[in-house]
mmCIF file of C-alpha atoms in Angstrom:
data_model
loop_
_atom_site.group_PDB
_atom_site.id
_atom_site.type_symbol
_atom_site.label_atom_id
_atom_site.label_comp_id
_atom_site.label_asym_id
_atom_site.label_seq_id
_atom_site.Cartn_x
_atom_site.Cartn_y
_atom_site.Cartn_z
ATOM 1 C CA MET A 43 49.924 -154.490 -118.912
ATOM 2 C CA ALA A 44 50.587 -153.453 -115.321
ATOM 3 C CA ALA A 45 54.333 -153.962 -115.781
ATOM 4 C CA TYR A 46 54.265 -151.858 -118.953
ATOM 5 C CA ILE A 47 52.400 -149.010 -117.197
ATOM 6 C CA LEU A 48 54.901 -149.112 -114.317
ATOM 7 C CA ARG A 49 57.845 -148.908 -116.734
ATOM 8 C CA ARG A 50 56.253 -145.954 -118.522
ATOM 9 C CA LEU A 51 55.663 -144.165 -115.223
ATOM 10 C CA LEU A 52 59.295 -144.694 -114.213
ATOM 11 C CA LEU A 53 60.518 -143.427 -117.607
ATOM 12 C CA MET A 54 58.618 -140.180 -117.062
ATOM 13 C CA VAL A 55 61.202 -139.139 -114.448
ATOM 14 C CA PRO A 56 64.288 -139.022 -116.738
ATOM 15 C CA THR A 57 62.159 -137.669 -119.589
ATOM 16 C CA ILE A 58 60.944 -134.657 -117.616
ATOM 17 C CA PHE A 59 64.441 -134.192 -116.187
ATOM 18 C CA GLY A 60 65.880 -134.075 -119.712
ATOM 19 C CA ILE A 61 63.231 -131.623 -120.930
ATOM 20 C CA LEU A 62 63.892 -129.258 -118.026
ATOM 21 C CA LEU A 63 67.682 -129.594 -118.343
ATOM 22 C CA ILE A 64 67.695 -128.754 -122.060
ATOM 23 C CA SER A 65 65.289 -125.844 -121.589
ATOM 24 C CA PHE A 66 67.228 -124.506 -118.589
ATOM 25 C CA THR A 67 70.504 -124.692 -120.528
ATOM 26 C CA ILE A 68 69.039 -122.838 -123.509
ATOM 27 C CA VAL A 69 67.675 -120.087 -121.260
ATOM 28 C CA GLN A 70 71.155 -119.502 -119.775
ATOM 29 C CA PHE A 71 72.423 -118.487 -123.223
ATOM 30 C CA ALA A 72 69.330 -116.503 -124.228
ATOM 31 C CA PRO A 73 69.829 -112.718 -124.380
ATOM 32 C CA GLY A 74 68.059 -110.586 -121.833
ATOM 33 C CA GLY A 75 66.708 -111.701 -118.509
ATOM 34 C CA PRO A 76 64.761 -110.459 -115.499
ATOM 35 C CA VAL A 77 67.679 -108.397 -114.176
ATOM 36 C CA GLU A 78 68.261 -106.660 -117.503
ATOM 37 C CA ARG A 79 64.545 -106.097 -117.844
ATOM 38 C CA MET A 80 64.376 -104.446 -114.443
ATOM 39 C CA ILE A 81 67.450 -102.324 -115.226
ATOM 40 C CA ALA A 82 65.797 -101.151 -118.445
ATOM 41 C CA GLN A 83 62.631 -100.305 -116.527
ATOM 42 C CA PHE A 84 64.523 -98.447 -113.800
ATOM 43 C CA THR A 85 66.474 -96.405 -116.327
ATOM 44 C CA GLY A 86 63.322 -95.553 -118.288
ATOM 45 C CA LEU A 87 64.104 -97.744 -121.300
ATOM 46 C CA ASP A 88 61.286 -100.240 -120.770
ATOM 47 C CA ASP A 89 57.596 -99.821 -119.966
ATOM 48 C CA GLY A 90 56.918 -103.547 -119.678
ATOM 49 C CA ALA A 91 56.166 -105.773 -116.727
ATOM 50 C CA THR A 92 56.864 -104.625 -113.189
ATOM 51 C CA ALA A 93 58.618 -107.047 -110.889
ATOM 52 C CA ARG A 94 58.260 -107.448 -107.175
ATOM 53 C CA VAL A 95 61.565 -106.015 -105.960
ATOM 54 C CA SER A 96 62.710 -106.407 -102.372
ATOM 55 C CA GLY A 97 65.542 -104.632 -100.650
ATOM 56 C CA ALA A 98 67.497 -105.699 -97.648
ATOM 57 C CA GLY A 99 64.600 -104.785 -95.442
ATOM 58 C CA GLY A 100 61.980 -106.873 -97.184
ATOM 59 C CA ASP A 101 59.297 -105.792 -99.669
ATOM 60 C CA LEU A 102 59.910 -102.320 -100.899
ATOM 61 C CA ALA A 103 57.192 -99.978 -99.870
ATOM 62 C CA GLY A 104 60.031 -97.485 -100.444
ATOM 63 C CA GLY A 105 61.013 -98.955 -103.777
ATOM 64 C CA ASP A 106 61.805 -95.556 -105.276
ATOM 65 C CA GLU A 107 64.416 -94.958 -102.577
ATOM 66 C CA PHE A 108 66.022 -98.297 -103.419
ATOM 67 C CA LEU A 109 66.112 -97.474 -107.114
ATOM 68 C CA SER A 110 67.462 -93.977 -106.496
ATOM 69 C CA ARG A 111 70.276 -95.410 -104.411
ATOM 70 C CA GLY A 112 71.188 -97.784 -107.199
ATOM 71 C CA LEU A 113 71.068 -95.085 -109.865
ATOM 72 C CA GLU A 114 72.949 -92.439 -107.929
ATOM 73 C CA ALA A 115 75.671 -94.513 -106.292
ATOM 74 C CA GLY A 116 76.763 -96.398 -109.345
ATOM 75 C CA SER A 117 80.055 -95.890 -111.095
ATOM 76 C CA GLY A 118 81.087 -99.463 -111.812
ATOM 77 C CA SER A 119 80.671 -101.749 -114.797
ATOM 78 C CA SER A 120 78.410 -104.790 -115.105
ATOM 79 C CA ARG A 121 77.875 -107.800 -117.328
ATOM 80 C CA TYR A 122 74.262 -106.697 -117.851
ATOM 81 C CA ARG A 123 73.304 -104.435 -120.723
ATOM 82 C CA GLY A 124 72.391 -100.937 -119.635
ATOM 83 C CA ALA A 125 73.891 -101.408 -116.166
ATOM 84 C CA GLN A 126 76.956 -99.230 -116.704
ATOM 85 C CA GLY A 127 77.112 -96.613 -113.981
ATOM 86 C CA LEU A 128 74.836 -98.509 -111.596
ATOM 87 C CA ASP A 129 75.989 -99.472 -108.132
ATOM 88 C CA PRO A 130 77.310 -103.089 -108.155
ATOM 89 C CA ALA A 131 75.647 -103.642 -104.784
ATOM 90 C CA PHE A 132 72.345 -102.636 -106.350
ATOM 91 C CA ILE A 133 72.883 -105.178 -109.169
ATOM 92 C CA ALA A 134 73.798 -107.820 -106.606
ATOM 93 C CA GLU A 135 70.565 -107.178 -104.697
ATOM 94 C CA LEU A 136 68.597 -107.573 -107.927
ATOM 95 C CA GLU A 137 70.347 -110.887 -108.641
ATOM 96 C CA ALA A 138 69.569 -112.097 -105.141
ATOM 97 C CA GLN A 139 65.923 -111.055 -105.525
ATOM 98 C CA PHE A 140 65.564 -113.124 -108.704
ATOM 99 C CA GLY A 141 67.641 -116.032 -107.354
ATOM 100 C CA LEU A 142 70.416 -115.461 -109.884
ATOM 101 C CA ASP A 143 73.170 -115.019 -107.308
ATOM 102 C CA ARG A 144 73.912 -118.770 -107.335
ATOM 103 C CA PRO A 145 75.729 -120.818 -110.018
ATOM 104 C CA ALA A 146 73.507 -122.150 -112.807
ATOM 105 C CA HIS A 147 73.929 -125.818 -111.869
ATOM 106 C CA GLU A 148 73.012 -125.085 -108.259
ATOM 107 C CA ARG A 149 69.882 -123.177 -109.309
ATOM 108 C CA PHE A 150 68.858 -126.051 -111.563
ATOM 109 C CA PHE A 151 69.060 -128.734 -108.893
ATOM 110 C CA ILE A 152 67.293 -126.496 -106.371
ATOM 111 C CA MET A 153 64.506 -126.081 -108.948
ATOM 112 C CA ILE A 154 64.308 -129.859 -109.514
ATOM 113 C CA GLY A 155 64.094 -130.468 -105.770
ATOM 114 C CA ASP A 156 61.282 -127.946 -105.441
ATOM 115 C CA TYR A 157 59.424 -129.451 -108.422
ATOM 116 C CA LEU A 158 59.532 -132.913 -106.850
ATOM 117 C CA ARG A 159 57.467 -131.384 -104.041
ATOM 118 C CA PHE A 160 55.319 -129.521 -106.599
ATOM 119 C CA ASP A 161 56.647 -126.234 -105.272
ATOM 120 C CA LEU A 162 56.833 -124.199 -108.486
ATOM 121 C CA GLY A 163 57.856 -120.940 -106.832
ATOM 122 C CA GLU A 164 56.370 -117.491 -107.326
ATOM 123 C CA SER A 165 56.080 -115.316 -110.405
ATOM 124 C CA PHE A 166 58.597 -112.496 -110.802
ATOM 125 C CA TYR A 167 56.003 -110.078 -112.128
ATOM 126 C CA ARG A 168 52.741 -111.192 -110.513
ATOM 127 C CA ASP A 169 52.183 -111.380 -106.789
ATOM 128 C CA LYS A 170 51.040 -115.011 -107.019
ATOM 129 C CA SER A 171 52.486 -118.493 -106.866
ATOM 130 C CA VAL A 172 53.089 -120.265 -110.166
ATOM 131 C CA ILE A 173 50.783 -123.141 -109.273
ATOM 132 C CA GLY A 174 48.119 -120.605 -108.332
ATOM 133 C CA LEU A 175 48.475 -118.871 -111.694
ATOM 134 C CA ILE A 176 48.250 -122.172 -113.573
ATOM 135 C CA LEU A 177 45.152 -123.236 -111.658
ATOM 136 C CA GLU A 178 43.619 -119.806 -112.235
ATOM 137 C CA LYS A 179 44.131 -119.971 -116.010
ATOM 138 C CA MET A 180 43.367 -123.692 -116.364
ATOM 139 C CA PRO A 181 39.552 -123.441 -116.714
ATOM 140 C CA VAL A 182 39.829 -121.279 -119.836
ATOM 141 C CA SER A 183 42.272 -123.634 -121.555
ATOM 142 C CA ILE A 184 40.287 -126.698 -120.475
ATOM 143 C CA SER A 185 37.130 -125.155 -121.959
ATOM 144 C CA LEU A 186 38.793 -124.400 -125.275
ATOM 145 C CA GLY A 187 40.709 -127.676 -125.450
ATOM 146 C CA LEU A 188 37.947 -130.088 -124.475
ATOM 147 C CA TRP A 189 35.152 -128.554 -126.541
ATOM 148 C CA THR A 190 37.397 -128.080 -129.569
ATOM 149 C CA THR A 191 38.779 -131.615 -129.431
ATOM 150 C CA LEU A 192 35.320 -133.113 -128.883
ATOM 151 C CA LEU A 193 33.773 -131.232 -131.810
ATOM 152 C CA ILE A 194 36.712 -131.924 -134.124
ATOM 153 C CA TYR A 195 36.455 -135.672 -133.597
ATOM 154 C CA LEU A 196 32.650 -135.722 -133.699
ATOM 155 C CA ILE A 197 32.796 -133.960 -137.080
ATOM 156 C CA SER A 198 35.921 -135.492 -138.591
ATOM 157 C CA ILE A 199 35.331 -139.203 -137.938
ATOM 158 C CA PRO A 200 31.836 -139.424 -139.546
ATOM 159 C CA LEU A 201 32.913 -137.042 -142.332
ATOM 160 C CA GLY A 202 36.057 -139.043 -143.054
ATOM 161 C CA ILE A 203 34.071 -142.293 -143.204
ATOM 162 C CA ALA A 204 31.453 -140.727 -145.489
ATOM 163 C CA LYS A 205 34.180 -139.431 -147.815
ATOM 164 C CA ALA A 206 35.858 -142.849 -147.917
ATOM 165 C CA VAL A 207 32.600 -144.678 -148.704
ATOM 166 C CA ARG A 208 31.787 -142.110 -151.435
ATOM 167 C CA ASP A 209 35.336 -141.786 -152.709
ATOM 168 C CA GLY A 210 35.410 -139.922 -156.036
ATOM 169 C CA GLN A 211 31.720 -138.995 -155.946
ATOM 170 C CA MET A 212 30.336 -135.453 -155.859
ATOM 171 C CA PHE A 213 30.008 -135.481 -152.050
ATOM 172 C CA ASP A 214 33.703 -136.323 -151.729
ATOM 173 C CA VAL A 215 34.678 -133.557 -154.174
ATOM 174 C CA TRP A 216 32.825 -130.643 -152.582
ATOM 175 C CA THR A 217 33.630 -131.685 -149.022
ATOM 176 C CA SER A 218 37.297 -131.902 -150.051
ATOM 177 C CA ALA A 219 37.101 -128.247 -151.083
ATOM 178 C CA VAL A 220 35.815 -127.351 -147.608
ATOM 179 C CA VAL A 221 38.555 -129.447 -145.990
ATOM 180 C CA VAL A 222 41.278 -127.792 -148.082
ATOM 181 C CA VAL A 223 40.047 -124.319 -147.117
ATOM 182 C CA GLY A 224 39.961 -125.313 -143.438
ATOM 183 C CA TYR A 225 43.487 -126.732 -143.709
ATOM 184 C CA ALA A 226 44.967 -123.767 -145.560
ATOM 185 C CA VAL A 227 43.499 -120.824 -143.641
ATOM 186 C CA PRO A 228 44.901 -120.212 -140.122
ATOM 187 C CA GLY A 229 42.492 -120.304 -137.209
ATOM 188 C CA PHE A 230 43.141 -116.699 -136.197
ATOM 189 C CA LEU A 231 41.937 -115.491 -139.620
ATOM 190 C CA PHE A 232 38.703 -117.416 -139.127
ATOM 191 C CA ALA A 233 38.472 -115.820 -135.690
ATOM 192 C CA VAL A 234 38.756 -112.345 -137.205
ATOM 193 C CA LEU A 235 36.158 -113.252 -139.855
ATOM 194 C CA LEU A 236 33.754 -114.528 -137.191
ATOM 195 C CA ILE A 237 34.188 -111.305 -135.215
ATOM 196 C CA VAL A 238 33.453 -109.215 -138.298
ATOM 197 C CA LEU A 239 30.382 -111.260 -139.157
ATOM 198 C CA PHE A 240 28.871 -112.085 -135.769
ATOM 199 C CA ALA A 241 30.475 -110.037 -132.977
ATOM 200 C CA GLY A 242 29.624 -106.442 -133.759
ATOM 201 C CA GLY A 243 32.062 -105.977 -136.594
ATOM 202 C CA THR A 244 30.567 -104.950 -139.912
ATOM 203 C CA PHE A 245 27.480 -107.140 -139.888
ATOM 204 C CA LEU A 246 25.687 -108.851 -136.973
ATOM 205 C CA ASP A 247 26.172 -108.359 -133.234
ATOM 206 C CA LEU A 248 25.109 -111.763 -131.904
ATOM 207 C CA PHE A 249 28.067 -112.851 -129.752
ATOM 208 C CA PRO A 250 30.313 -111.146 -127.186
ATOM 209 C CA LEU A 251 33.772 -110.035 -128.263
ATOM 210 C CA ARG A 252 35.745 -110.771 -125.102
ATOM 211 C CA GLY A 253 35.862 -112.948 -122.022
ATOM 212 C CA ILE A 254 34.602 -116.444 -121.259
ATOM 213 C CA VAL A 255 31.670 -115.265 -119.116
ATOM 214 C CA SER A 256 29.832 -111.998 -118.511
ATOM 215 C CA ASP A 257 30.777 -109.622 -115.686
ATOM 216 C CA ASP A 258 27.560 -110.444 -113.817
ATOM 217 C CA TRP A 259 27.961 -114.207 -114.245
ATOM 218 C CA ALA A 260 28.243 -114.817 -110.498
ATOM 219 C CA VAL A 261 24.785 -113.412 -109.805
ATOM 220 C CA LEU A 262 23.034 -115.320 -112.599
ATOM 221 C CA SER A 263 20.970 -118.463 -112.051
ATOM 222 C CA TRP A 264 22.553 -121.791 -113.022
ATOM 223 C CA PRO A 265 20.603 -122.129 -116.312
ATOM 224 C CA ALA A 266 21.539 -118.546 -117.189
ATOM 225 C CA ARG A 267 25.196 -119.250 -116.323
ATOM 226 C CA ILE A 268 25.292 -122.234 -118.687
ATOM 227 C CA VAL A 269 23.728 -120.217 -121.507
ATOM 228 C CA ASP A 270 26.084 -117.306 -120.864
ATOM 229 C CA TYR A 271 29.131 -119.599 -120.877
ATOM 230 C CA PHE A 272 28.261 -121.198 -124.224
ATOM 231 C CA TRP A 273 27.326 -117.777 -125.624
ATOM 232 C CA HIS A 274 30.856 -116.527 -124.917
ATOM 233 C CA ILE A 275 32.771 -119.628 -125.995
ATOM 234 C CA THR A 276 30.948 -120.296 -129.278
ATOM 235 C CA LEU A 277 33.104 -118.137 -131.560
ATOM 236 C CA PRO A 278 36.524 -119.095 -130.097
ATOM 237 C CA VAL A 279 35.733 -122.814 -130.256
ATOM 238 C CA LEU A 280 34.258 -122.510 -133.746
ATOM 239 C CA ALA A 281 37.402 -120.731 -134.977
ATOM 240 C CA MET A 282 39.598 -123.521 -133.599
ATOM 241 C CA VAL A 283 37.349 -126.300 -134.921
ATOM 242 C CA ILE A 284 37.298 -124.865 -138.449
ATOM 243 C CA SER A 285 41.079 -124.783 -138.583
ATOM 244 C CA GLY A 286 41.585 -128.147 -136.883
ATOM 245 C CA PHE A 287 39.120 -130.650 -138.354
ATOM 246 C CA ALA A 288 40.787 -130.942 -141.779
ATOM 247 C CA THR A 289 43.760 -133.070 -140.720
ATOM 248 C CA VAL A 290 41.693 -135.574 -138.750
ATOM 249 C CA THR A 291 39.127 -135.829 -141.567
ATOM 250 C CA LEU A 292 41.748 -136.649 -144.212
ATOM 251 C CA LEU A 293 43.499 -139.046 -141.840
ATOM 252 C CA MET A 294 40.239 -140.882 -141.160
ATOM 253 C CA LYS A 295 39.351 -141.062 -144.850
ATOM 254 C CA ASN A 296 42.740 -142.422 -145.926
ATOM 255 C CA SER A 297 42.833 -144.916 -143.068
ATOM 256 C CA PHE A 298 39.330 -146.145 -143.908
ATOM 257 C CA LEU A 299 40.158 -146.461 -147.630
ATOM 258 C CA ASP A 300 43.295 -148.415 -146.808
ATOM 259 C CA GLU A 301 41.329 -150.899 -144.693
ATOM 260 C CA ILE A 302 38.486 -151.254 -147.239
ATOM 261 C CA ARG A 303 40.963 -152.486 -149.867
ATOM 262 C CA LYS A 304 42.313 -155.296 -147.669
ATOM 263 C CA GLN A 305 41.548 -158.963 -148.202
ATOM 264 C CA TYR A 306 39.612 -159.492 -144.977
ATOM 265 C CA VAL A 307 36.944 -157.027 -146.200
ATOM 266 C CA THR A 308 36.443 -159.043 -149.382
ATOM 267 C CA THR A 309 36.206 -162.225 -147.296
ATOM 268 C CA ALA A 310 33.644 -160.655 -144.954
ATOM 269 C CA ARG A 311 31.480 -159.582 -147.870
ATOM 270 C CA ALA A 312 31.755 -163.047 -149.436
ATOM 271 C CA LYS A 313 30.419 -164.525 -146.200
ATOM 272 C CA GLY A 314 27.217 -162.546 -146.694
ATOM 273 C CA LEU A 315 27.737 -159.815 -144.093
ATOM 274 C CA SER A 316 25.840 -156.608 -144.713
ATOM 275 C CA GLU A 317 27.728 -153.474 -145.751
ATOM 276 C CA GLN A 318 27.070 -151.898 -142.348
ATOM 277 C CA GLN A 319 28.495 -154.942 -140.568
ATOM 278 C CA VAL A 320 31.582 -154.899 -142.780
ATOM 279 C CA LEU A 321 32.206 -151.165 -142.432
ATOM 280 C CA TYR A 322 31.471 -150.686 -138.749
ATOM 281 C CA GLY A 323 32.072 -154.194 -137.395
ATOM 282 C CA HIS A 324 35.437 -154.787 -139.076
ATOM 283 C CA VAL A 325 36.835 -151.801 -140.993
ATOM 284 C CA PHE A 326 36.065 -149.134 -138.409
ATOM 285 C CA ARG A 327 37.854 -150.894 -135.524
ATOM 286 C CA ASN A 328 41.042 -151.177 -137.573
ATOM 287 C CA ALA A 329 40.857 -147.732 -139.172
ATOM 288 C CA ILE A 330 40.253 -145.939 -135.879
ATOM 289 C CA ILE A 331 43.592 -147.120 -134.451
ATOM 290 C CA LEU A 332 45.444 -144.467 -136.464
ATOM 291 C CA ILE A 333 43.076 -141.787 -135.180
ATOM 292 C CA VAL A 334 43.576 -142.918 -131.586
ATOM 293 C CA SER A 335 47.347 -142.827 -132.057
ATOM 294 C CA GLY A 336 47.149 -139.202 -133.151
ATOM 295 C CA PHE A 337 44.819 -138.094 -130.379
ATOM 296 C CA PRO A 338 47.445 -137.206 -127.730
ATOM 297 C CA GLY A 339 49.369 -134.953 -130.102
ATOM 298 C CA ALA A 340 46.194 -133.271 -131.325
ATOM 299 C CA PHE A 341 44.884 -132.772 -127.800
ATOM 300 C CA MET A 342 48.162 -131.333 -126.513
ATOM 301 C CA HIS A 343 48.419 -128.985 -129.492
ATOM 302 C CA ILE A 344 44.889 -127.673 -129.020
ATOM 303 C CA PHE A 345 45.084 -127.557 -125.232
ATOM 304 C CA PHE A 346 48.401 -125.761 -124.814
ATOM 305 C CA THR A 347 49.568 -124.142 -128.050
ATOM 306 C CA GLY A 348 46.764 -123.963 -130.572
ATOM 307 C CA SER A 349 44.769 -121.445 -128.555
ATOM 308 C CA ILE A 350 47.413 -118.737 -127.966
ATOM 309 C CA LEU A 351 46.247 -116.456 -130.775
ATOM 310 C CA ILE A 352 42.603 -117.315 -130.186
ATOM 311 C CA GLU A 353 42.950 -116.428 -126.517
ATOM 312 C CA THR A 354 44.537 -113.117 -127.494
ATOM 313 C CA ILE A 355 41.921 -112.215 -130.107
ATOM 314 C CA PHE A 356 38.990 -112.984 -127.818
ATOM 315 C CA SER A 357 40.690 -111.724 -124.617
ATOM 316 C CA LEU A 358 40.604 -115.170 -123.006
ATOM 317 C CA ASP A 359 43.152 -115.361 -120.200
ATOM 318 C CA GLY A 360 44.265 -118.985 -120.468
ATOM 319 C CA LEU A 361 47.443 -121.050 -120.145
ATOM 320 C CA GLY A 362 48.649 -120.416 -123.679
ATOM 321 C CA LEU A 363 48.565 -116.656 -123.241
ATOM 322 C CA LEU A 364 50.123 -116.958 -119.773
ATOM 323 C CA SER A 365 53.062 -118.979 -121.139
ATOM 324 C CA PHE A 366 53.610 -116.601 -124.038
ATOM 325 C CA GLN A 367 53.587 -113.514 -121.818
ATOM 326 C CA SER A 368 55.930 -115.205 -119.358
ATOM 327 C CA ILE A 369 58.458 -115.970 -122.093
ATOM 328 C CA VAL A 370 58.337 -112.400 -123.373
ATOM 329 C CA ASN A 371 58.715 -110.983 -119.846
ATOM 330 C CA ARG A 372 61.436 -113.502 -118.866
ATOM 331 C CA ASP A 373 59.278 -114.673 -115.976
ATOM 332 C CA TYR A 374 61.346 -117.823 -115.512
ATOM 333 C CA PRO A 375 59.404 -119.411 -112.610
ATOM 334 C CA VAL A 376 56.223 -119.347 -114.708
ATOM 335 C CA VAL A 377 58.066 -120.509 -117.847
ATOM 336 C CA PHE A 378 59.656 -123.545 -116.201
ATOM 337 C CA GLY A 379 56.664 -124.260 -113.974
ATOM 338 C CA SER A 380 54.330 -124.298 -116.977
ATOM 339 C CA LEU A 381 56.784 -126.438 -118.944
ATOM 340 C CA TYR A 382 56.958 -128.919 -116.072
ATOM 341 C CA ILE A 383 53.181 -129.206 -115.756
ATOM 342 C CA PHE A 384 52.660 -129.360 -119.547
ATOM 343 C CA SER A 385 55.299 -132.073 -119.950
ATOM 344 C CA LEU A 386 53.862 -134.121 -117.106
ATOM 345 C CA ILE A 387 50.333 -133.903 -118.493
ATOM 346 C CA GLY A 388 51.586 -134.723 -121.996
ATOM 347 C CA LEU A 389 53.366 -137.881 -120.850
ATOM 348 C CA VAL A 390 50.308 -139.025 -118.891
ATOM 349 C CA VAL A 391 48.044 -138.383 -121.904
ATOM 350 C CA HIS A 392 50.339 -140.467 -124.132
ATOM 351 C CA LEU A 393 50.227 -143.279 -121.586
ATOM 352 C CA PHE A 394 46.420 -143.221 -121.616
ATOM 353 C CA ALA A 395 46.557 -143.300 -125.434
ATOM 354 C CA ASP A 396 48.611 -146.498 -125.350
ATOM 355 C CA ILE A 397 46.091 -148.034 -122.964
ATOM 356 C CA ALA A 398 43.332 -146.976 -125.372
ATOM 357 C CA TYR A 399 45.121 -148.852 -128.193
ATOM 358 C CA THR A 400 44.610 -152.126 -126.372
ATOM 359 C CA TRP A 401 40.930 -151.283 -125.853
ATOM 360 C CA VAL A 402 40.397 -150.468 -129.543
ATOM 361 C CA ASP A 403 42.447 -153.432 -130.778
ATOM 362 C CA PRO A 404 43.039 -156.279 -128.253
ATOM 363 C CA ARG A 405 45.689 -157.713 -130.616
ATOM 364 C CA ILE A 406 48.089 -154.973 -129.495
ATOM 365 C CA ASP A 407 50.301 -156.160 -126.645
ATOM 366 C CA PHE A 408 52.955 -153.660 -125.592
ATOM 367 C CA GLU A 409 54.567 -156.055 -123.111
ATOM 368 C CA ALA A 410 55.065 -158.716 -125.769
ATOM 369 C CA ARG A 411 56.413 -156.126 -128.208
ATOM 370 C CA GLU A 412 59.023 -154.912 -125.709
ATOM 371 C CA ALA A 413 60.068 -158.411 -124.731
#
């Protein structure tokens, strides 16, 4: 097993390199960019994000003077949209500020070298380092991801087993209706419904509408902090759980039914084992393997992508919202830095899932399979 783990760790290097290379190549052909965005802002065509622009003399306390010089002196043409009439020297200074004055291949390998040292650079539009931004937003995404994943599996595994044992009975029928509704309706619609019902919409005003903690959280006692935290996170997590438990429930039910119909179950019953021993001593260990195999994908989806709309609706400033805003604003250091961290975490989570396979079913031997 140690040799297999070492091989997987070594394979992470070319995998992450390939992910970054493909993403970097796609971005080079994508329309727009930080320079064009700044040009649009300078010329009054964009009211979006504001970048940290530096002139030859360092950070621009006199930024307006720099912009005026670029707007007044220009008579040349440029490969950037909206840059006609701007001073080419002004455009060149913008390119240097954003690190776009080097060839693409050179910028890529400089980025890779920095990432090997976990130097993710600084945001174009926020006066913070990328790693600082990720660490700042991480607690929100961890809260949503961990609680949602935990509740989904605590609900779905027992429910899936109960549906399999009572297959075709009334319990299976009406719970299937609930599962279908949860599968069909997007999580953000449930979030809106929960706000209307419980967060001061049309009916009750029981839960807060925004934020993960109250403004005075820092001055509260520890018991009050815990209560305040769960008070704020209840509706966002509930919205994500409602929209996420259906798939795991159906997967657990079908896996359990498939195992129940196998010959070893009939043999176990013929030996006089009780139904509980058959179901939870034999069937469960085999049926749960499929659930374990799907855990990394489910966790990564909830942790990094499934909460983007939920974070927006409930004003939760997490990693999903940060990544989305960075893509829209062409904040490339944050985009690639987040992609690097997400990919690294995803590969590590998949490795832990493979290790969990061997714990759930000792018959699985990855080293023998690769031999």
